[in-house]
CSV table of C-alpha atoms and ligand atoms in Angstrom, one decimal:
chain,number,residue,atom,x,y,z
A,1,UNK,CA,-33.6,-5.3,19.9
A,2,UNK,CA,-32.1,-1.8,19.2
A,3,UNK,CA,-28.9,-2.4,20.8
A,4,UNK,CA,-28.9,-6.0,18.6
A,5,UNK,CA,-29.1,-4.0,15.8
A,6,UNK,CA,-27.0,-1.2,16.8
A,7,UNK,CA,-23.8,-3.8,17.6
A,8,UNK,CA,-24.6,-5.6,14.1
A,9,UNK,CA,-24.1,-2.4,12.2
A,10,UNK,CA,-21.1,-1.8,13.7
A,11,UNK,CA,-19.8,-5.2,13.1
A,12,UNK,CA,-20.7,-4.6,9.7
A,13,UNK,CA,-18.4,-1.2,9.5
A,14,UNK,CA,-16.0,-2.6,11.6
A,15,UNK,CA,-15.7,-5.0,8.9
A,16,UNK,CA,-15.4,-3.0,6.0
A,17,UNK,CA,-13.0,-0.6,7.2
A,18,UNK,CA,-10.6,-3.6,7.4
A,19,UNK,CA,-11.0,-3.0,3.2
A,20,UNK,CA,-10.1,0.5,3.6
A,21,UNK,CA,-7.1,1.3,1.1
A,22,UNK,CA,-4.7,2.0,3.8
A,23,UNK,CA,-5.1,-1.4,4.5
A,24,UNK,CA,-1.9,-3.6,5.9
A,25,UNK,CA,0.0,-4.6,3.0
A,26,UNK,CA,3.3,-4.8,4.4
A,27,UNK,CA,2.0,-7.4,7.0
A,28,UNK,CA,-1.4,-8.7,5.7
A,29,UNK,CA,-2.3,-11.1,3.6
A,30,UNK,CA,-0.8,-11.8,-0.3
A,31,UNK,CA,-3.3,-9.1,-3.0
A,32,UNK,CA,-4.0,-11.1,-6.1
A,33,UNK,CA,-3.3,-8.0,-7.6
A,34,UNK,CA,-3.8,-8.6,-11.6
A,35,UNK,CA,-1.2,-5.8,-12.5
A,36,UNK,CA,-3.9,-3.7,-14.1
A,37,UNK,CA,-5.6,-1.4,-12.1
A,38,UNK,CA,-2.7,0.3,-10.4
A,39,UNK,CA,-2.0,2.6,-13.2
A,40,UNK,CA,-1.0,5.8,-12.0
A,41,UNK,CA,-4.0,8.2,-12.5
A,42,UNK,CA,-3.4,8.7,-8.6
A,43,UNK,CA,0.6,9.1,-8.4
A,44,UNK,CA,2.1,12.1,-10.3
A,45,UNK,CA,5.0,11.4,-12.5
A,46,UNK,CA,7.7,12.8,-13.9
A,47,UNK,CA,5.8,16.0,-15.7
A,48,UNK,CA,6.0,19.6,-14.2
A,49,UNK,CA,3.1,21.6,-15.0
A,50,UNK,CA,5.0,24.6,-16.8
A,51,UNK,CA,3.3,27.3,-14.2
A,52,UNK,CA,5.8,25.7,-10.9
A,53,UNK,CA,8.5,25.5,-13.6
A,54,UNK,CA,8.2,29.2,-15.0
A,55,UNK,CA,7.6,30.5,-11.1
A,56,UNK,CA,9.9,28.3,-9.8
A,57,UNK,CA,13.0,30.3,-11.9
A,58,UNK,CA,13.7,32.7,-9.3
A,59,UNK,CA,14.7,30.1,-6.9
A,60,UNK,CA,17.3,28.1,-8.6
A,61,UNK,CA,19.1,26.3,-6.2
A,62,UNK,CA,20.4,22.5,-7.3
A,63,UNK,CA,20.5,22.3,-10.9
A,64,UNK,CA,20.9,18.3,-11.8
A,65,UNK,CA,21.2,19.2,-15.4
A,66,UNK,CA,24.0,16.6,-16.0
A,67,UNK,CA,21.3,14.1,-15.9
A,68,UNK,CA,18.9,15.4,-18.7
A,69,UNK,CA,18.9,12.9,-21.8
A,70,UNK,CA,19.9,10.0,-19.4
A,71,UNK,CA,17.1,7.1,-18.7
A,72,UNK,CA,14.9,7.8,-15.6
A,73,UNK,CA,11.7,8.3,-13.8
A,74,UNK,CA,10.0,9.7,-10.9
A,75,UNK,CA,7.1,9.2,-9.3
A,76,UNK,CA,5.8,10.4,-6.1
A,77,UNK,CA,2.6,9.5,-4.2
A,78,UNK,CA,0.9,11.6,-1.0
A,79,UNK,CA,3.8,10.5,1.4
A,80,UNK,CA,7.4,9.6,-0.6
A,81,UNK,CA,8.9,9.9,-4.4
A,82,UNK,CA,10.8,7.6,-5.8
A,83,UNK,CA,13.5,8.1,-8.2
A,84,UNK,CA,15.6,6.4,-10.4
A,85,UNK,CA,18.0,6.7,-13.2
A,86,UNK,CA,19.8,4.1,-14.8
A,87,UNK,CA,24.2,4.7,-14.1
A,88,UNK,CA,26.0,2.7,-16.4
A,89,UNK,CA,24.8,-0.4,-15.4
A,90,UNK,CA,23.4,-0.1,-12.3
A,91,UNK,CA,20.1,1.8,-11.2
A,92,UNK,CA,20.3,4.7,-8.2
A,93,UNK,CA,17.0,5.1,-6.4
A,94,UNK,CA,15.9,7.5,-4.2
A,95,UNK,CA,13.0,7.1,-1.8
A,96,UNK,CA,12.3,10.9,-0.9
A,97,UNK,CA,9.9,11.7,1.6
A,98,UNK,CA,7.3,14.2,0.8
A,99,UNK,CA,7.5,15.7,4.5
A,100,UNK,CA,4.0,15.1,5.5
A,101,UNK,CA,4.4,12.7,8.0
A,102,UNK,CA,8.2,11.8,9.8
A,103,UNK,CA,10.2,9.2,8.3
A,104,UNK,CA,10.4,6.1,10.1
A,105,UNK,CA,11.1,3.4,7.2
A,106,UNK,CA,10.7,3.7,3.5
A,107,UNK,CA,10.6,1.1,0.9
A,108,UNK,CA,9.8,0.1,-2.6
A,109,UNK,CA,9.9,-3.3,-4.4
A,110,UNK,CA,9.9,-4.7,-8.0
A,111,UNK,CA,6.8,-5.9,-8.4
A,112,UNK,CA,3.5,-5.4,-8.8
A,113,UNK,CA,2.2,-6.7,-5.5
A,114,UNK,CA,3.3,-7.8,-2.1
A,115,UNK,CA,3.7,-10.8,-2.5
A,116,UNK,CA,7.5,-12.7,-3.4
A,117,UNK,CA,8.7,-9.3,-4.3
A,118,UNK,CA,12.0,-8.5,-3.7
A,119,UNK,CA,12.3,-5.4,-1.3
A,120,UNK,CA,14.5,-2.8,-0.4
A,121,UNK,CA,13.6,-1.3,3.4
A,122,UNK,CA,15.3,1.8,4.0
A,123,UNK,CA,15.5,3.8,7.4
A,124,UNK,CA,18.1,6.2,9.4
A,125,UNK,CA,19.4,5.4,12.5
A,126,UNK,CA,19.7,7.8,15.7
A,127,UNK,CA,23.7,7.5,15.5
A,128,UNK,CA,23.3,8.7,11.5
A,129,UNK,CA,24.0,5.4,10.1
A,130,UNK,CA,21.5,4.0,7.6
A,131,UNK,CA,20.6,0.3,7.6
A,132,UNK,CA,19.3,-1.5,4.0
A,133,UNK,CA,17.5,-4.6,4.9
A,134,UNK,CA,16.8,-6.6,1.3
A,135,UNK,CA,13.3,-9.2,2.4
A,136,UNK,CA,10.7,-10.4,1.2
A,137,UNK,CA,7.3,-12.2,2.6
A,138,UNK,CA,4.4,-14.9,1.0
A,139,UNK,CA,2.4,-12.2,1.8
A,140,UNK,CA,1.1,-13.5,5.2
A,141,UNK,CA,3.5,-11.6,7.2
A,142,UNK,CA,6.1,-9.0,8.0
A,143,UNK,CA,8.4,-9.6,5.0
A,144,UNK,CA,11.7,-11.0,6.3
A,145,UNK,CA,15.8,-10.8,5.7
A,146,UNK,CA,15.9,-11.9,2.0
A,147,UNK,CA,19.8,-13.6,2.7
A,148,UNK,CA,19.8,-14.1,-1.2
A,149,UNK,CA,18.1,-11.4,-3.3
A,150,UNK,CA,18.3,-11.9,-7.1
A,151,UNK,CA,20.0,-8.2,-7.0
A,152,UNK,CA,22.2,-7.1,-4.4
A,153,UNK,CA,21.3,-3.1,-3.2
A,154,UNK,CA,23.7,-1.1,-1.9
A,155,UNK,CA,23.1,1.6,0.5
A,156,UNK,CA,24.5,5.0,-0.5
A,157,UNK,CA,24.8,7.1,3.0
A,158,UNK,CA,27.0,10.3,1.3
A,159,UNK,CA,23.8,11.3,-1.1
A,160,UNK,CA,21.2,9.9,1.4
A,161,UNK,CA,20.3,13.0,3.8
A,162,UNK,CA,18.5,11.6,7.0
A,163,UNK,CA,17.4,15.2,8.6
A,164,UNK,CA,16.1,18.0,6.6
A,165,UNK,CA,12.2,18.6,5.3
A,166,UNK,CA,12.5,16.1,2.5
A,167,UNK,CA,14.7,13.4,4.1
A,168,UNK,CA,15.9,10.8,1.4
A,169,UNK,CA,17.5,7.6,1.6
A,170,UNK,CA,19.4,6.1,-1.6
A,171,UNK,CA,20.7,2.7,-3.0
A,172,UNK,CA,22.3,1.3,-6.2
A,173,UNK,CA,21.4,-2.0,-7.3
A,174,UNK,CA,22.5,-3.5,-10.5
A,175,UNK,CA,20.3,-2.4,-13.8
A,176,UNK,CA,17.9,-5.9,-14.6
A,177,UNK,CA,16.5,-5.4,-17.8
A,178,UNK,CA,13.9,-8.3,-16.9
A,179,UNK,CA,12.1,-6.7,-14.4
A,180,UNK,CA,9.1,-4.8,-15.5
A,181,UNK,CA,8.4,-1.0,-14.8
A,182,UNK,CA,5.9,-1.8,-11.9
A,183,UNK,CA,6.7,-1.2,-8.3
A,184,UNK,CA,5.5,-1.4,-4.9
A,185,UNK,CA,6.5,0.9,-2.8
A,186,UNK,CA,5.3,1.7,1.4
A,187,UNK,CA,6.1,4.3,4.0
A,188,UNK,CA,5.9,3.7,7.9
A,189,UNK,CA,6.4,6.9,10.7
A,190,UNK,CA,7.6,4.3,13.1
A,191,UNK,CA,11.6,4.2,13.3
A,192,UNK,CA,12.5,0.4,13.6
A,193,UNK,CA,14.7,1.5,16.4
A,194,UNK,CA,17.4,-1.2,15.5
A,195,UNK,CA,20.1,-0.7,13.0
A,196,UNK,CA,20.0,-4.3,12.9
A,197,UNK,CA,18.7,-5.5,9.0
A,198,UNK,CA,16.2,-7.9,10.9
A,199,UNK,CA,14.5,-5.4,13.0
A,200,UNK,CA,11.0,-5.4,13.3
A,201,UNK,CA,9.0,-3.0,11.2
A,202,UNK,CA,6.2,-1.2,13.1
A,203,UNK,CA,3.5,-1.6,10.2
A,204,UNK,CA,3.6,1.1,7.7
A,205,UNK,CA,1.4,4.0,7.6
A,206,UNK,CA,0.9,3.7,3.6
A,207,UNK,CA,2.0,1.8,0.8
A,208,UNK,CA,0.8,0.6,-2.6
A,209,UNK,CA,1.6,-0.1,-6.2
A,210,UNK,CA,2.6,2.3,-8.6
A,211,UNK,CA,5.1,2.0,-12.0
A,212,UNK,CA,8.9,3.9,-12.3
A,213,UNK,CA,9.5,3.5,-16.1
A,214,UNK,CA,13.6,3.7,-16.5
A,215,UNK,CA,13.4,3.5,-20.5
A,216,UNK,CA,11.7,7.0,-19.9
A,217,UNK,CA,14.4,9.8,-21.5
A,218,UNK,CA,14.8,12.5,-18.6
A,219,UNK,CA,14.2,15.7,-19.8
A,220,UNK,CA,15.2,19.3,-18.1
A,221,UNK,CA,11.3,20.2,-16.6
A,222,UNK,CA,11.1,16.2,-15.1
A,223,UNK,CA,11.4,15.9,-11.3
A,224,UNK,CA,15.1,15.3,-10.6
A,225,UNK,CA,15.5,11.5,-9.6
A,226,UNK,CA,18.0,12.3,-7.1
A,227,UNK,CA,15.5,14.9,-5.0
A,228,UNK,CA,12.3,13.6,-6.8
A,229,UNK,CA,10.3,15.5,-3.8
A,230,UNK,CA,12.0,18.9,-4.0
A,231,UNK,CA,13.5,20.1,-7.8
A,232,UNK,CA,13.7,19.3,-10.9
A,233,UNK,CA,16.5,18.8,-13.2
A,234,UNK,CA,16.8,22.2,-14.6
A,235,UNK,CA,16.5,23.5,-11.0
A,236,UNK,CA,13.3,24.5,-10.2
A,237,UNK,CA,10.7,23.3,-7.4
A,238,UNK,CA,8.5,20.5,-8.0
A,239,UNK,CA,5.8,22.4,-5.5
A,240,UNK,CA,2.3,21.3,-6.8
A,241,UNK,CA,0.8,24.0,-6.0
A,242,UNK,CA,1.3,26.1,-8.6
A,243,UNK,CA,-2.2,26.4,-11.0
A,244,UNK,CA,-2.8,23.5,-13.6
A,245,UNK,CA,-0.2,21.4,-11.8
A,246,UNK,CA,-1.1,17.8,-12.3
A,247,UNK,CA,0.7,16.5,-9.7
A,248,UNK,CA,0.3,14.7,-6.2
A,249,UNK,CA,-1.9,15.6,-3.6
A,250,UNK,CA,-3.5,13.0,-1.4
A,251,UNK,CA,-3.1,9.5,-2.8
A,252,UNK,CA,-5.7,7.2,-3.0
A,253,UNK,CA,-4.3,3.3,-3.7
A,254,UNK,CA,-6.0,1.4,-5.6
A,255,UNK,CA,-7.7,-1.9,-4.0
A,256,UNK,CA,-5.6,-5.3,-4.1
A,257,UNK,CA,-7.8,-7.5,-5.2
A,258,UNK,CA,-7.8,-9.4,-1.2
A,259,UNK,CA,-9.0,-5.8,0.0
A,260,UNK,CA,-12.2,-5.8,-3.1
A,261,UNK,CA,-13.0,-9.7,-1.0
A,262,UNK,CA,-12.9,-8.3,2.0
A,263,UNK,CA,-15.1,-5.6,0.9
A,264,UNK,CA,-17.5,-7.9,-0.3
A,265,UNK,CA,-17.4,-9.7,2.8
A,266,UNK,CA,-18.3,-6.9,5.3
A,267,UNK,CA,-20.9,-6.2,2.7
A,268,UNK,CA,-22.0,-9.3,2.4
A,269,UNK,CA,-22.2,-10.1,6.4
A,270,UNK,CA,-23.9,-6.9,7.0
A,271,UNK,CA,-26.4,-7.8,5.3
A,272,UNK,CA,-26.7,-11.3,6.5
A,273,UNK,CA,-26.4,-9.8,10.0
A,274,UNK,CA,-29.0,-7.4,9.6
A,275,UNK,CA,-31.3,-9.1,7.3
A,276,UNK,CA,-31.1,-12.9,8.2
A,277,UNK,CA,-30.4,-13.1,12.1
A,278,UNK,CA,-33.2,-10.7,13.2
A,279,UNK,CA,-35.8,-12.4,10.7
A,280,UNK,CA,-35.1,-15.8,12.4
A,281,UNK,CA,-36.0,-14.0,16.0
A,282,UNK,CA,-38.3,-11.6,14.5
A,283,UNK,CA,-40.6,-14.9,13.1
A,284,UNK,CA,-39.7,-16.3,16.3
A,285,UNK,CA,-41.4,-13.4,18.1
A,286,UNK,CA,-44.5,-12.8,15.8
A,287,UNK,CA,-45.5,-15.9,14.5
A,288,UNK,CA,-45.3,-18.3,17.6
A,289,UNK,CA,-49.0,-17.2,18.5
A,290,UNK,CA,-50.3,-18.5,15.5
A,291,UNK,CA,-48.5,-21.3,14.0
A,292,UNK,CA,-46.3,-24.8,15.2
A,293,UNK,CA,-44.4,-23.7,12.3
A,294,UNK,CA,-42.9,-21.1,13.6
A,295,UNK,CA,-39.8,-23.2,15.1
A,296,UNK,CA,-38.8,-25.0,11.5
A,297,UNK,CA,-39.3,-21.3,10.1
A,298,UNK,CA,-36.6,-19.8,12.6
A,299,UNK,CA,-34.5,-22.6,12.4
A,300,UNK,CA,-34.3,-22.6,8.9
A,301,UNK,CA,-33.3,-19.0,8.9
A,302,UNK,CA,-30.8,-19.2,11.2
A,303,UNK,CA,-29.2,-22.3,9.3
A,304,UNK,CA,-29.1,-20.3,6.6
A,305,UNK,CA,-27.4,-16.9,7.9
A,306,UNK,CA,-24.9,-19.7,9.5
A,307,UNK,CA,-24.4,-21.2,5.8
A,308,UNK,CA,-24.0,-18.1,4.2
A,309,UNK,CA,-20.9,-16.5,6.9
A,310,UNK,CA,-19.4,-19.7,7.0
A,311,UNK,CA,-18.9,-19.9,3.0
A,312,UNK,CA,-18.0,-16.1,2.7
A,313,UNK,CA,-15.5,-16.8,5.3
A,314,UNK,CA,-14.1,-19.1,3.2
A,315,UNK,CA,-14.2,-17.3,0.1
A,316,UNK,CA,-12.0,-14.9,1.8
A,317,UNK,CA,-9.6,-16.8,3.7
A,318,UNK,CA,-8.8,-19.0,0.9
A,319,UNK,CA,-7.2,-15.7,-0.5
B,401,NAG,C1,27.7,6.8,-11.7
B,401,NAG,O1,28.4,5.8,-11.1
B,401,NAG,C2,29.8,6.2,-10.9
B,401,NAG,C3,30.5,5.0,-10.3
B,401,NAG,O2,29.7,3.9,-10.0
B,401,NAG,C4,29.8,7.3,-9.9
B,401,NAG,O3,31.1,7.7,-9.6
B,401,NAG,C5,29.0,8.5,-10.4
B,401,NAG,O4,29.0,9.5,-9.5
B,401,NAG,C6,27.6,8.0,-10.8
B,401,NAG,N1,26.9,9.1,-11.4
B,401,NAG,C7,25.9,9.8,-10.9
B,401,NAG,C8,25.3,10.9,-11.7
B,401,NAG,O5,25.5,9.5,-9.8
């Protein structure tokens, strides 16, 4: 009986930590995501406390000033920045990595969830070429070679930088005043391995929604949107850790709405696990001495801890 119990609790975790956060969003299934919950109180923006700006002056090294009083924004998360200013009119974005884990792809999309969103997959290649691969997915799957995109990207190799501590990979795409400030964006460690635009992506070690907002007017202490990781555009550091600094540390995305119901499922079967299936055996056990009842009672029981997985099954797979 204790091992019964012992395997149903770990079924029970085993399925909530499919619900973790760092859950598949690249390759699993569509979020409902209602566009309201993923408002940055987790991803640091374009502010600079003033105590990494003022320590940061002795250490001047790429002053971006040019770029102060154009429209931009930055925002970074635990494992990449993005930046992106609008040029004339087209947009240059830079997916920066934040150097805690190796690049392997990088990616954002416009949109504010996985599914139907147009992406932009970035990686470097081991002969220092840098493949753009536009996709998209339902949501189901590994999103796949978009061959129309409502905007074409362009890679830009001579201000990408592939090696370095905050490698960065960067593409223009034409400005689209229609597309909201929301954004996906997702980071794998894996290297596709292919500069072919229809590789296969080893599935990504993070990713989430966030917002870039390109009506924002840059201003000298923001994070420079060309090296969003690493300076800002009066030339000092965007280290965070400099006291008071409001900026990233680790990330913490916020549940799709598919990740809440499958949340709610491991909940829900843990406690039909626990709760329903050993009551059916335990009022097999204890109550067949005194009653003829004791069958129906079980059977009932059992019935009902079928019931109740197979409709919370449902209610998660129809998402
Ligand atoms: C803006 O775009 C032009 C041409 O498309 C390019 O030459 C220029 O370098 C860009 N400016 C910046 C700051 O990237």
């Amino acid at each position: 009986m204790r091992s019964i119990f012992k395997s149903l609790l770990v079924f029970g975790l085993v399925s909530l930590s499919l619900a973790r956060p760092q859950d598949n969003i690249l390759q699993g299934r569509a979020g409902h995501d209602d566009g309201d919950d993923h408002d940055s109180n987790d991803d640091s923006h374009t502010s600079t406390s003033s105590a990494a700006a003022s320590t940061a002056t002795g250490s001047v090294t790429s002053a971006n000033t040019a770029l102060v009083g154009m429209q931009g924004d930055s925002v970074c998360t635990g494992l990449m920045c993005i930046g992106g200013f609008v040029n004339g009119t087209s947009v240059t974005y830079t997916l920066q990595s934040q150097s805690s884990s190796s690049v392997g792809w990088m990616a954002m999309g416009f949109g504010s969830q996985m599914a139907n969103t147009p992406m932009v997959i970035m990686w470097p290649n081991s002969d220092g070429k840098i493949t753009l691969s536009q996709r998209k997915s339902t949501g189901e799957f590994m999103p796949t070679v978009d061959s129309s995109p409502p905007r074409t990207a362009t890679a830009q190799a001579a201000l990408s930088t592939a090696s370095g501590s905050n490698p960065k990979l960067v593409f223009t795409i034409p400005q689209d005043s229609t597309v909201g400030k929301s954004i996906i964006w997702a980071y794998g460690n894996t290297n596709p391995g292919s500069d072919a635009v229809d590789a296969t992506l080893v599935q990504h070690l993070n990713s989430g929604p966030t917002s870039l907002n390109l009506a924002n007017t840059l201003a000298a202490s923001d994070r420079d949107p060309t090296d969003p990781a690493v300076s800002t555009l009066a030339g000092g550091t965007t280290s965070d850790s400099g006291s008071g600094s409001g900026s990233s540390g680790s990330v913490v995305i916020p549940l799709l709405n598919y990740q809440k119901m499958l949340i709610a499922h491991g909940v829900l079967c843990t406690i039909g696990f626990l709760l329903l299936l050993p009551a059916g055996a335990l009022l097999a056990r204890y109550l067949r001495s005194f009653s003829n009842a004791w069958f129906k009672g079980h059977w009932i029981i059992k019935l009902l801890s079928v019931c109740h997985h197979l409709y919370f099954s449902r209610g998660v797979n129809s998402f």
